[in-house]
Amino acid sequence: GNSVTQMEGPVTLSEEAFLTINCTYTATGYPSLFWYVQYPGEGLQLLLKATKADDKGSNKGFEATYRKETTSFHLEKGSVQVSDSAVYFCALRRNQGGKLIFGQGTELSVKP
Amino acid sequence: EAGVAQSPRYKIIEKRQSVAFWCNPISGHATLYWYQQILGQGPKLLIQFQNNGVVDDSQLPKDRFSAERLKGVDSTLKIQPAKLEDSAVYLCASSTADQTRDRGRAFFGQGTRLTVV
């Protein structure tokens, strides 16, 4: 079946550190891949997406590249800020308008 | 632009009681989703509507959960009777298939946190 696996948290970093959150997926066909972010007290927000192999999604300094050969979509940021503290969810979708299948989420805490 | 509205934000009930959650999607969005997010897990789809028809309810526990979307706009999710394991955040999301920049993108509400004691 279709599934998403993320690295376990919590992840604690100092401000300006480099961030990687690993995400791998299992799916038939060619899914679209997403990263969602949930800030404290807020709803889920789309952070970035990629719809085909080798696409790179980027937003707010975050990047992720769709790697079909390794079935991965790792999230990276070169220099994190305290305001990046949130829970990050990797997700896949088999077809447009279809359901999202989420990983378990990774909590990121950035210290000043 | 108004986002997805949900109410209530919080609800505490005793087991075996019933509860209902309400969702108002973004205006014009034909697709509406209800997700269940148990603490420490990612959201899991309960039911998906296209206008007022059900597209996917394969993971909805139909012996206790029900949902409707009358007139293809607002939606209500009900649990009757509730169990302890139903404690979770219930998220509503909506999307449009219109040829816009946000085609197919799911927009989420803030959710309803349910605690069953």
Tab-separated table of C-alpha atoms in Angstrom:
chain	number	residue	atom	x	y	z
A	1	GLY	CA	0.000	0.000	0.000
A	2	ASN	CA	0.911	3.677	-0.005
A	3	SER	CA	2.786	5.020	3.003
A	4	VAL	CA	5.176	7.722	4.188
A	5	THR	CA	7.932	7.344	6.771
A	6	GLN	CA	9.647	10.305	8.433
A	7	MET	CA	12.596	10.515	10.773
A	8	GLU	CA	11.525	10.570	14.380
A	9	GLY	CA	11.652	13.705	16.437
A	10	PRO	CA	11.944	15.838	18.291
A	11	VAL	CA	14.799	17.524	16.482
A	12	THR	CA	16.502	20.289	18.449
A	13	LEU	CA	18.849	22.707	16.680
A	14	SER	CA	20.555	25.979	17.411
A	15	GLU	CA	19.657	29.035	15.365
A	16	GLU	CA	21.474	29.162	11.990
A	17	ALA	CA	22.141	25.408	12.007
A	18	PHE	CA	21.536	23.242	8.925
A	19	LEU	CA	18.322	21.219	8.910
A	20	THR	CA	17.537	17.889	7.291
A	21	ILE	CA	14.332	15.963	7.944
A	22	ASN	CA	14.291	12.626	6.149
A	23	CYS	CA	11.209	11.357	4.352
A	24	THR	CA	10.792	8.189	2.323
A	25	TYR	CA	7.658	6.875	0.670
A	26	THR	CA	6.100	3.745	-0.742
A	27	ALA	CA	3.607	4.175	-3.545
A	28	THR	CA	2.472	2.713	-6.823
A	29	GLY	CA	2.679	4.938	-9.850
A	30	TYR	CA	3.925	8.503	-9.676
A	31	PRO	CA	2.593	10.329	-6.644
A	32	SER	CA	2.911	14.006	-5.876
A	33	LEU	CA	4.917	14.774	-2.738
A	34	PHE	CA	4.357	17.479	-0.154
A	35	TRP	CA	5.725	19.007	3.009
A	36	TYR	CA	3.184	20.547	5.375
A	37	VAL	CA	4.007	22.574	8.485
A	38	GLN	CA	1.974	23.025	11.641
A	39	TYR	CA	2.999	25.978	13.793
A	40	PRO	CA	1.904	25.975	17.449
A	41	GLY	CA	-1.808	26.711	17.712
A	42	GLU	CA	-2.311	26.879	13.950
A	43	GLY	CA	-3.648	24.627	11.208
A	44	LEU	CA	-1.674	22.641	8.662
A	45	GLN	CA	-0.117	24.771	5.934
A	46	LEU	CA	1.424	23.674	2.670
A	47	LEU	CA	5.159	24.419	2.760
A	48	LEU	CA	6.255	23.057	-0.611
A	49	LYS	CA	5.485	20.378	-3.154
A	50	ALA	CA	6.892	18.448	-6.116
A	51	THR	CA	4.806	16.648	-8.696
A	52	LYS	CA	7.326	14.597	-10.666
A	53	ALA	CA	10.736	12.993	-10.374
A	54	ASP	CA	13.703	15.380	-9.999
A	55	ASP	CA	11.407	18.341	-9.305
A	56	LYS	CA	12.606	20.595	-6.497
A	57	GLY	CA	10.052	22.302	-4.318
A	58	SER	CA	11.123	25.393	-2.399
A	59	ASN	CA	9.588	27.994	-0.105
A	60	LYS	CA	10.776	30.223	2.762
A	61	GLY	CA	14.351	28.886	2.429
A	62	PHE	CA	13.219	25.253	2.650
A	63	GLU	CA	13.902	22.847	-0.215
A	64	ALA	CA	13.078	19.228	-1.061
A	65	THR	CA	13.876	17.214	-4.194
A	66	TYR	CA	11.703	14.367	-5.483
A	67	ARG	CA	14.069	11.397	-5.797
A	68	LYS	CA	12.319	8.500	-7.446
A	69	GLU	CA	15.380	6.224	-7.429
A	70	THR	CA	15.580	6.411	-3.627
A	71	THR	CA	11.834	7.091	-3.071
A	72	SER	CA	12.756	10.058	-0.922
A	73	PHE	CA	11.735	13.682	-0.415
A	74	HIS	CA	14.041	15.019	2.308
A	75	LEU	CA	13.408	18.524	3.658
A	76	GLU	CA	16.417	20.840	4.019
A	77	LYS	CA	17.135	24.379	5.131
A	78	GLY	CA	20.548	25.969	5.236
A	79	SER	CA	20.019	28.176	8.292
A	80	VAL	CA	17.059	27.668	10.626
A	81	GLN	CA	15.446	30.379	12.730
A	82	VAL	CA	13.579	30.218	16.017
A	83	SER	CA	10.404	30.960	14.047
A	84	ASP	CA	10.834	27.663	12.156
A	85	SER	CA	9.937	25.744	15.325
A	86	ALA	CA	6.927	23.630	14.330
A	87	VAL	CA	5.848	20.115	13.396
A	88	TYR	CA	6.658	19.109	9.809
A	89	PHE	CA	4.683	16.490	7.908
A	90	CYS	CA	5.695	14.740	4.713
A	91	ALA	CA	2.808	13.529	2.566
A	92	LEU	CA	1.998	11.946	-0.763
A	93	ARG	CA	-1.027	12.058	-3.040
A	94	ARG	CA	-1.757	9.551	-5.791
A	95	ASN	CA	-3.910	11.819	-7.934
A	96	GLN	CA	-4.991	15.440	-8.008
A	97	GLY	CA	-7.858	16.025	-5.645
A	98	GLY	CA	-7.278	12.682	-3.944
A	99	LYS	CA	-6.489	12.092	-0.314
A	100	LEU	CA	-3.188	12.977	1.290
A	101	ILE	CA	-1.269	10.206	3.040
A	102	PHE	CA	0.860	11.665	5.825
A	103	GLY	CA	3.926	10.599	7.710
A	104	GLN	CA	3.864	10.726	11.498
A	105	GLY	CA	5.360	14.222	11.692
A	106	THR	CA	8.683	15.518	12.985
A	107	GLU	CA	8.788	18.161	15.684
A	108	LEU	CA	11.506	20.781	15.216
A	109	SER	CA	12.629	23.027	18.047
A	110	VAL	CA	15.106	25.816	17.279
A	111	LYS	CA	16.911	27.438	20.226
A	112	PRO	CA	18.358	30.961	20.136
B	1	GLU	CA	-9.968	35.322	1.477
B	2	ALA	CA	-11.633	33.412	4.305
B	3	GLY	CA	-10.125	30.045	5.135
B	4	VAL	CA	-11.714	26.779	6.206
B	5	ALA	CA	-13.790	27.356	9.330
B	6	GLN	CA	-14.337	24.694	11.964
B	7	SER	CA	-16.221	24.622	15.229
B	8	PRO	CA	-15.981	24.033	18.059
B	9	ARG	CA	-12.223	24.382	18.648
B	10	TYR	CA	-12.296	22.154	21.712
B	11	LYS	CA	-14.721	19.571	23.059
B	12	ILE	CA	-14.591	17.318	26.105
B	13	ILE	CA	-17.161	14.540	26.411
B	14	GLU	CA	-17.616	11.341	28.357
B	15	LYS	CA	-17.360	7.993	26.618
B	16	ARG	CA	-20.604	6.762	25.099
B	17	GLN	CA	-21.810	10.335	24.555
B	18	SER	CA	-22.311	11.785	21.105
B	19	VAL	CA	-20.582	14.770	19.528
B	20	ALA	CA	-20.764	16.704	16.284
B	21	PHE	CA	-18.246	18.860	14.471
B	22	TRP	CA	-18.986	21.445	11.832
B	23	CYS	CA	-16.936	22.597	8.849
B	24	ASN	CA	-17.424	25.443	6.388
B	25	PRO	CA	-15.017	25.079	3.447
B	26	ILE	CA	-13.562	27.845	1.328
B	27	SER	CA	-16.241	29.281	-0.933
B	28	GLY	CA	-16.412	27.452	-4.248
B	29	HIS	CA	-14.364	24.455	-3.166
B	30	ALA	CA	-16.141	21.323	-4.370
B	31	THR	CA	-13.994	18.813	-2.486
B	32	LEU	CA	-14.159	18.489	1.283
B	33	TYR	CA	-12.114	16.169	3.486
B	34	TRP	CA	-12.308	15.106	7.123
B	35	TYR	CA	-9.073	13.865	8.686
B	36	GLN	CA	-8.415	12.400	12.133
B	37	GLN	CA	-5.098	13.273	13.774
B	38	ILE	CA	-4.265	11.219	16.849
B	39	LEU	CA	-1.552	12.685	19.087
B	40	GLY	CA	1.906	11.848	17.739
B	41	GLN	CA	0.583	10.645	14.375
B	42	GLY	CA	-0.046	12.189	11.000
B	43	PRO	CA	-3.575	12.986	9.848
B	44	LYS	CA	-5.580	10.080	8.427
B	45	LEU	CA	-8.455	10.547	5.988
B	46	LEU	CA	-11.873	9.618	7.346
B	47	ILE	CA	-14.080	10.723	4.463
B	48	GLN	CA	-13.880	12.739	1.247
B	49	PHE	CA	-16.811	14.488	-0.441
B	50	GLN	CA	-17.080	15.778	-3.994
B	51	ASN	CA	-19.907	18.302	-3.808
B	52	ASN	CA	-22.466	16.369	-1.726
B	53	GLY	CA	-21.400	12.877	-2.860
B	54	VAL	CA	-18.991	10.583	-0.994
B	55	VAL	CA	-15.759	9.798	-2.885
B	56	ASP	CA	-13.890	7.819	-0.238
B	57	ASP	CA	-15.097	6.647	3.185
B	58	SER	CA	-13.069	3.453	3.346
B	59	GLN	CA	-11.449	4.375	6.676
B	60	LEU	CA	-14.539	5.780	8.363
B	61	PRO	CA	-15.698	3.589	11.303
B	62	LYS	CA	-19.259	3.498	10.079
B	63	ASP	CA	-20.637	1.819	13.194
B	64	ARG	CA	-20.068	5.039	15.149
B	65	PHE	CA	-19.004	7.794	12.746
B	66	SER	CA	-21.212	9.521	10.204
B	67	ALA	CA	-20.783	12.552	8.015
B	68	GLU	CA	-22.930	14.552	5.671
B	69	ARG	CA	-22.521	17.468	3.331
B	70	LEU	CA	-25.919	18.812	2.551
B	71	LYS	CA	-26.155	21.106	-0.487
B	72	GLY	CA	-22.474	20.519	-1.205
B	73	VAL	CA	-21.229	23.279	1.102
B	74	ASP	CA	-21.029	22.861	4.903
B	75	SER	CA	-20.341	19.488	6.431
B	76	THR	CA	-20.983	17.821	9.788
B	77	LEU	CA	-19.055	14.895	11.267
B	78	LYS	CA	-20.739	12.988	14.088
B	79	ILE	CA	-19.517	10.370	16.538
B	80	GLN	CA	-22.085	8.292	18.401
B	81	PRO	CA	-21.220	6.739	20.800
B	82	ALA	CA	-17.724	8.046	21.446
B	83	LYS	CA	-14.893	5.837	22.689
B	84	LEU	CA	-11.726	6.798	24.518
B	85	GLU	CA	-9.669	6.070	21.396
B	86	ASP	CA	-11.592	8.742	19.472
B	87	SER	CA	-9.626	11.418	21.335
B	88	ALA	CA	-7.892	13.295	18.524
B	89	VAL	CA	-7.888	16.471	16.486
B	90	TYR	CA	-10.448	16.401	13.682
B	91	LEU	CA	-9.301	18.394	10.681
B	92	CYS	CA	-11.427	19.612	7.831
B	93	ALA	CA	-9.868	20.550	4.500
B	94	SER	CA	-11.161	21.695	1.127
B	95	SER	CA	-9.833	21.993	-2.411
B	96	THR	CA	-10.920	23.108	-5.847
B	97	ALA	CA	-10.500	21.495	-9.247
B	98	ASP	CA	-10.868	24.869	-10.980
B	99	GLN	CA	-8.047	25.909	-13.304
B	100	THR	CA	-6.377	28.230	-10.821
B	101	ARG	CA	-2.946	28.414	-9.226
B	102	ASP	CA	-4.299	26.497	-6.228
B	103	ARG	CA	-5.927	23.712	-8.255
B	104	GLY	CA	-5.951	20.508	-6.199
B	105	ARG	CA	-4.284	22.130	-3.181
B	106	ALA	CA	-5.846	21.187	0.150
B	107	PHE	CA	-6.465	24.043	2.604
B	108	PHE	CA	-6.888	22.985	6.218
B	109	GLY	CA	-8.929	24.419	9.050
B	110	GLN	CA	-7.513	24.761	12.576
B	111	GLY	CA	-9.237	21.599	13.711
B	112	THR	CA	-11.409	20.502	16.617
B	113	ARG	CA	-9.595	18.914	19.537
B	114	LEU	CA	-11.776	16.174	21.036
B	115	THR	CA	-11.053	14.652	24.413
B	116	VAL	CA	-13.093	11.628	25.459
B	117	VAL	CA	-12.924	10.866	29.200
